Every structure is written in C-alpha cells, then in structure tokens.
C-alpha cells in the first residue's frame, strides 16, 4: 500500500504463495492428526503475529473437513498473547498473557499456531508453559522458520511453511514495532524504513 511504499525493499513471498503453502500444510496436518478424532484438536493462536496464519490455516483445515465424508478433524480455538520483540531484536524477555484463560488442556491434543520461529526463544518458553497443563500431544506449526547466520535457533517446529533468509520480515500480521501488520505480502524493509519506525533507546546497541 501507499503508506509503506518508501519503507520496503522487496516482496519476499507474495500473499498468493503464502496461501498455497498454507493449503498444503492444512492437508498435511489434517492427514496426520485426524486419527485422533472424535476428540477435538485444540488450536492455539499466538497473538499478534500469528493471527492471520491461524485464521487461514483453520479455514483451510475446515475446507478439508467439508470436502471429505470419510473423516474429519474437530477443532476448538484458543488465543494467547506472547511478546518479546522491540525493534528488530528479541529482548528474550517473553511476556505471556492469557495462559490462565486457556480452557482445560489436560489430556487434550494441542496444535500451537505461530507465524515465525527466529531465535526460537518464544516457542521454547511457550511450549514449556503449555506442557505444564499435561496435554496428551503438542504439535507446533510455524509459517516461517529463519535460516539464521549464527545458526542459533533453539526450537524446531513439527511443521514449517517456509524457511526464510536472515532478514527481518514484515507483512501478513508480522510487524516491526506494530507497523506493517496491515501489509498483505511478506516483505523485507529498507534500512530507512527500519530507522523510521525505530524506538530509540530500546533494545540493543549496534
Ligand atoms: C515475534 C513473532 C514470534 C516471535 C519469534 O513476536 O511473532 O512470536 O517473535 O521470535 P523468536 O523465535 O526469536 O522468539 P513478537 O514478540 O514480535 O510479538 P507479536 O507477535 O505481537 O508481534
Ligand atoms: Mn509473535
Ligand atoms: Mg512482533
């Protein structure tokens, strides 16, 4: 859109390609997990970055349910708020809001739905918290995983949509200081864009 035109370097993954990949993930997850029916699969949305992926993935699993009459995968939907980023860096202080609002996870099948695993610190912390509820199974799906130059990622998801290069990416609900969530394609920012929306005095010294 017009309001971000000067802040972006390039489109890394167009919206349509993201949708195609989510469709493939949905069918794969459906095939792997429908064996647990008639029990519900509890899908946990990791807000805010995960909201669009969650929404599209859940609808595409619903499509699988609609298209088949031999099997289906019932789901229930839960939401949790997790954050740690300021500017383009993890503070490694993982703030989790809404854990106590989650409905009985005990003995249930859980699918955690996240937008990106970068350092892995967020998902490692969240999964540890979810495990305390003693679910029957926990699977993690992340739309993106980062191919970090320092090779330091401490978490590997069960399912991943795309492996992306070591750039800070935005769009499709992924933000930089709350900007760019309202961008449809996955994009890479210009240095000037990073500087423009930077929160001064926060995060790391370069
Ligand atoms: C981002 C992203 C993931 C996490 C990944 O969330 O949405 O949740 O960081 O980073 P990590 O693997 O290095 O921990 P953020 O803290 O920006 O909150 P948000 O989802 O509200 O944007
Ligand atoms: Mn997030
Ligand atoms: Mg963020």
CSV table of C-alpha atoms and ligand atoms in Angstrom, one decimal:
chain,number,residue,atom,x,y,z
A,1,UNK,CA,0.0,0.0,0.0
A,2,UNK,CA,0.8,3.6,-0.4
A,3,UNK,CA,1.6,4.3,3.2
A,4,UNK,CA,4.6,1.8,3.2
A,5,UNK,CA,5.8,2.3,-0.3
A,6,UNK,CA,9.0,4.0,0.6
A,7,UNK,CA,9.8,1.8,3.6
A,8,UNK,CA,10.1,-1.6,1.8
A,9,UNK,CA,13.0,-3.1,-0.2
A,10,UNK,CA,11.2,-6.0,-1.8
A,11,UNK,CA,8.5,-8.6,-1.7
A,12,UNK,CA,9.9,-11.8,-0.4
A,13,UNK,CA,6.8,-14.0,-0.5
A,14,UNK,CA,3.6,-12.8,-2.2
A,15,UNK,CA,0.3,-13.4,-0.5
A,16,UNK,CA,-0.9,-15.9,-3.1
A,17,UNK,CA,2.2,-18.1,-2.5
A,18,UNK,CA,1.6,-18.0,1.3
A,19,UNK,CA,-2.0,-19.1,0.7
A,20,UNK,CA,-0.9,-22.1,-1.5
A,21,UNK,CA,1.6,-23.2,1.1
A,22,UNK,CA,-0.9,-23.0,3.9
A,23,UNK,CA,-3.3,-25.1,1.9
A,24,UNK,CA,-0.6,-27.8,1.6
A,25,UNK,CA,0.1,-27.5,5.4
A,26,UNK,CA,-3.6,-27.8,6.2
A,27,UNK,CA,-3.9,-31.0,4.2
A,28,UNK,CA,-0.7,-32.5,5.7
A,29,UNK,CA,-1.9,-31.6,9.3
A,30,UNK,CA,-5.3,-33.0,8.6
A,31,UNK,CA,-3.9,-36.3,7.4
A,32,UNK,CA,-1.5,-36.6,10.3
A,33,UNK,CA,-3.9,-35.6,13.1
A,34,UNK,CA,-7.4,-36.7,12.1
A,35,UNK,CA,-6.6,-40.1,13.6
A,36,UNK,CA,-7.3,-38.6,16.9
A,37,UNK,CA,-11.0,-38.0,16.1
A,38,UNK,CA,-13.6,-37.8,17.6
A,39,UNK,CA,-11.6,-35.8,20.0
A,40,UNK,CA,-11.1,-32.1,19.4
A,41,UNK,CA,-7.8,-30.6,18.3
A,42,UNK,CA,-7.2,-27.5,20.4
A,43,UNK,CA,-5.7,-24.9,18.1
A,44,UNK,CA,-3.8,-22.2,20.0
A,45,UNK,CA,-3.3,-18.8,18.2
A,46,UNK,CA,-0.1,-17.0,19.3
A,47,UNK,CA,-1.1,-13.3,19.0
A,48,UNK,CA,-0.5,-11.0,17.5
A,49,UNK,CA,1.8,-12.1,14.7
A,50,UNK,CA,0.1,-15.5,14.3
A,51,UNK,CA,-3.5,-14.2,13.8
A,52,UNK,CA,-3.7,-14.3,10.0
A,53,UNK,CA,-1.9,-17.6,9.6
A,54,UNK,CA,-4.1,-19.1,12.4
A,55,UNK,CA,-7.2,-17.8,10.7
A,56,UNK,CA,-6.2,-19.1,7.2
A,57,UNK,CA,-4.9,-22.4,8.4
A,58,UNK,CA,-8.0,-23.1,10.5
A,59,UNK,CA,-10.3,-22.3,7.5
A,60,UNK,CA,-8.2,-24.5,5.2
A,61,UNK,CA,-8.5,-27.4,7.7
A,62,UNK,CA,-12.2,-26.7,7.8
A,63,UNK,CA,-12.2,-27.0,4.0
A,64,UNK,CA,-10.6,-30.4,4.3
A,65,UNK,CA,-13.4,-31.3,6.7
A,66,UNK,CA,-16.0,-30.1,4.2
A,67,UNK,CA,-14.5,-31.9,1.3
A,68,UNK,CA,-14.3,-35.4,2.9
A,69,UNK,CA,-17.1,-37.5,4.2
A,70,UNK,CA,-14.9,-40.4,5.3
A,71,UNK,CA,-13.2,-38.4,8.1
A,72,UNK,CA,-13.0,-35.1,9.8
A,73,UNK,CA,-11.0,-33.1,12.4
A,74,UNK,CA,-13.0,-31.3,15.0
A,75,UNK,CA,-11.2,-28.2,16.4
A,76,UNK,CA,-11.6,-25.8,19.3
A,77,UNK,CA,-9.9,-22.4,19.2
A,78,UNK,CA,-7.9,-20.7,21.9
A,79,UNK,CA,-5.9,-17.4,21.9
A,80,UNK,CA,-2.8,-16.3,23.8
A,81,UNK,CA,-0.7,-13.2,23.7
A,82,UNK,CA,3.1,-13.6,23.6
A,83,UNK,CA,5.6,-10.9,23.0
A,84,UNK,CA,9.3,-10.2,23.3
A,85,UNK,CA,10.4,-8.0,20.4
A,86,UNK,CA,11.4,-4.4,20.4
A,87,UNK,CA,12.7,-3.1,17.1
A,88,UNK,CA,14.1,-6.0,15.1
A,89,UNK,CA,15.6,-7.8,18.2
A,90,UNK,CA,14.3,-10.2,20.7
A,91,UNK,CA,14.6,-8.9,24.3
A,92,UNK,CA,14.5,-12.6,25.3
A,93,UNK,CA,12.0,-11.4,28.0
A,94,UNK,CA,9.0,-13.5,27.0
A,95,UNK,CA,5.8,-11.9,28.2
A,96,UNK,CA,2.8,-14.4,28.1
A,97,UNK,CA,-0.7,-13.1,28.7
A,98,UNK,CA,-3.8,-15.3,28.8
A,99,UNK,CA,-2.3,-18.6,29.9
A,100,UNK,CA,-4.9,-18.9,32.8
A,101,UNK,CA,-7.8,-18.2,30.3
A,102,UNK,CA,-7.0,-21.3,28.3
A,103,UNK,CA,-9.7,-24.0,28.6
A,104,UNK,CA,-8.7,-27.3,30.0
A,105,UNK,CA,-5.7,-28.5,28.0
A,106,UNK,CA,-5.2,-31.5,30.3
A,107,UNK,CA,-5.2,-34.8,28.3
A,108,UNK,CA,-6.0,-33.0,25.1
A,109,UNK,CA,-4.4,-32.7,21.7
A,110,UNK,CA,-2.8,-29.3,21.1
A,111,UNK,CA,-1.7,-27.5,18.0
A,112,UNK,CA,0.2,-24.3,18.6
A,113,UNK,CA,0.0,-22.0,15.6
A,114,UNK,CA,2.7,-19.4,15.3
A,115,UNK,CA,3.9,-17.0,12.5
A,116,UNK,CA,7.7,-17.3,12.8
A,117,UNK,CA,10.4,-19.0,14.8
A,118,UNK,CA,13.5,-16.9,14.7
A,119,UNK,CA,15.7,-17.3,17.8
A,120,UNK,CA,13.2,-20.0,19.0
A,121,UNK,CA,13.2,-18.4,22.5
A,122,UNK,CA,9.5,-17.5,22.3
A,123,UNK,CA,8.3,-21.0,21.3
A,124,UNK,CA,10.7,-22.8,23.7
A,125,UNK,CA,9.2,-20.7,26.6
A,126,UNK,CA,5.6,-21.1,25.4
A,127,UNK,CA,5.8,-24.8,24.9
A,128,UNK,CA,7.3,-25.3,28.4
A,129,UNK,CA,4.3,-23.4,29.8
A,130,UNK,CA,1.8,-25.4,27.8
A,131,UNK,CA,3.4,-28.7,28.8
A,132,UNK,CA,2.6,-27.8,32.4
A,133,UNK,CA,-1.1,-28.4,31.6
A,134,UNK,CA,-0.2,-32.0,30.7
A,135,UNK,CA,-1.8,-32.3,27.3
A,136,UNK,CA,-1.9,-35.7,25.5
A,137,UNK,CA,0.0,-34.3,22.5
A,138,UNK,CA,1.5,-31.0,21.5
A,139,UNK,CA,2.4,-30.1,17.8
A,140,UNK,CA,3.8,-26.8,16.7
A,141,UNK,CA,3.3,-25.3,13.3
A,142,UNK,CA,5.1,-22.2,12.2
A,143,UNK,CA,4.5,-20.5,8.9
A,144,UNK,CA,8.2,-19.3,8.8
A,145,UNK,CA,11.4,-20.5,10.3
A,146,UNK,CA,14.5,-18.4,10.0
A,147,UNK,CA,17.8,-19.6,8.5
A,148,UNK,CA,20.0,-17.7,11.0
A,149,UNK,CA,23.5,-16.8,10.0
A,150,UNK,CA,24.7,-17.6,13.6
A,151,UNK,CA,22.8,-20.9,13.3
A,152,UNK,CA,21.4,-20.3,16.7
A,153,UNK,CA,17.8,-21.4,16.8
A,154,UNK,CA,16.8,-23.3,19.9
A,155,UNK,CA,13.5,-24.6,18.6
A,156,UNK,CA,12.4,-26.8,15.7
A,157,UNK,CA,8.6,-26.9,14.9
A,158,UNK,CA,6.8,-30.1,13.8
A,159,UNK,CA,5.6,-28.2,10.7
A,160,UNK,CA,7.0,-25.3,8.9
A,161,UNK,CA,5.8,-23.4,5.8
A,162,UNK,CA,8.8,-21.6,4.5
A,163,UNK,CA,12.5,-21.3,5.6
A,164,UNK,CA,13.4,-17.6,5.1
A,165,UNK,CA,16.8,-15.9,4.9
A,166,UNK,CA,18.2,-14.0,7.8
A,167,UNK,CA,16.3,-10.7,7.2
A,168,UNK,CA,13.7,-9.1,9.4
A,169,UNK,CA,10.4,-9.7,7.6
A,170,UNK,CA,7.1,-8.0,7.9
A,171,UNK,CA,3.6,-8.3,6.5
A,172,UNK,CA,0.7,-10.8,6.8
A,173,UNK,CA,0.4,-9.8,10.5
A,174,UNK,CA,4.2,-9.8,11.2
A,175,UNK,CA,5.2,-6.4,12.5
A,176,UNK,CA,8.0,-4.0,13.2
A,177,UNK,CA,7.1,-2.1,16.3
A,178,UNK,CA,3.4,-2.5,15.4
A,179,UNK,CA,3.8,-1.3,11.8
A,180,UNK,CA,3.3,-3.4,8.7
A,181,UNK,CA,0.8,-5.9,10.1
A,182,UNK,CA,-1.6,-4.4,7.6
A,183,UNK,CA,0.5,-5.4,4.6
A,184,UNK,CA,-0.6,-8.4,2.6
A,185,UNK,CA,2.7,-9.7,1.2
A,186,UNK,CA,5.8,-10.8,3.2
A,187,UNK,CA,8.3,-8.1,2.6
A,188,UNK,CA,11.8,-7.0,3.5
A,189,UNK,CA,12.3,-3.5,4.8
A,190,UNK,CA,14.7,-0.8,3.7
A,191,UNK,CA,17.3,0.4,6.1
A,192,UNK,CA,15.5,3.8,6.0
A,193,UNK,CA,12.2,2.0,7.0
A,194,UNK,CA,13.9,0.3,9.9
A,195,UNK,CA,15.3,3.7,11.1
A,196,UNK,CA,12.0,5.5,10.5
A,197,UNK,CA,9.9,3.3,12.9
A,198,UNK,CA,12.7,2.5,15.4
A,199,UNK,CA,12.0,3.0,19.1
A,200,UNK,CA,15.0,5.0,20.3
A,201,UNK,CA,16.8,3.9,23.4
A,202,UNK,CA,15.3,0.4,23.4
A,203,UNK,CA,16.9,-2.9,22.5
A,204,UNK,CA,20.4,-3.4,21.6
A,205,UNK,CA,23.3,-1.1,20.9
A,206,UNK,CA,24.7,-1.7,17.4
B,1,LIG,C1,7.5,-12.4,17.2
B,1,LIG,C2,6.9,-13.5,16.3
B,1,LIG,C3,7.1,-14.7,17.2
B,1,LIG,C4,8.4,-14.5,17.9
B,1,LIG,C5,9.6,-15.2,17.2
B,1,LIG,O1,6.6,-12.0,18.2
B,1,LIG,O2,5.6,-13.2,16.1
B,1,LIG,O3,6.1,-14.9,18.1
B,1,LIG,O4,8.6,-13.0,17.9
B,1,LIG,O5,10.8,-14.8,17.7
B,1,LIG,P1,11.8,-15.7,18.4
B,1,LIG,O6,11.8,-17.1,17.8
B,1,LIG,O7,13.2,-15.0,18.2
B,1,LIG,O8,11.5,-15.7,19.9
B,1,LIG,P2,6.6,-10.5,18.9
B,1,LIG,O9,7.4,-10.6,20.2
B,1,LIG,O10,7.1,-9.6,17.9
B,1,LIG,O11,5.1,-10.2,19.3
B,1,LIG,P3,3.9,-10.1,18.2
B,1,LIG,O12,3.6,-11.5,17.8
B,1,LIG,O13,2.8,-9.5,18.9
B,1,LIG,O14,4.4,-9.3,17.1
B,2,LIG,MN1,4.6,-13.3,18.0
B,3,LIG,MG1,6.2,-8.6,16.6
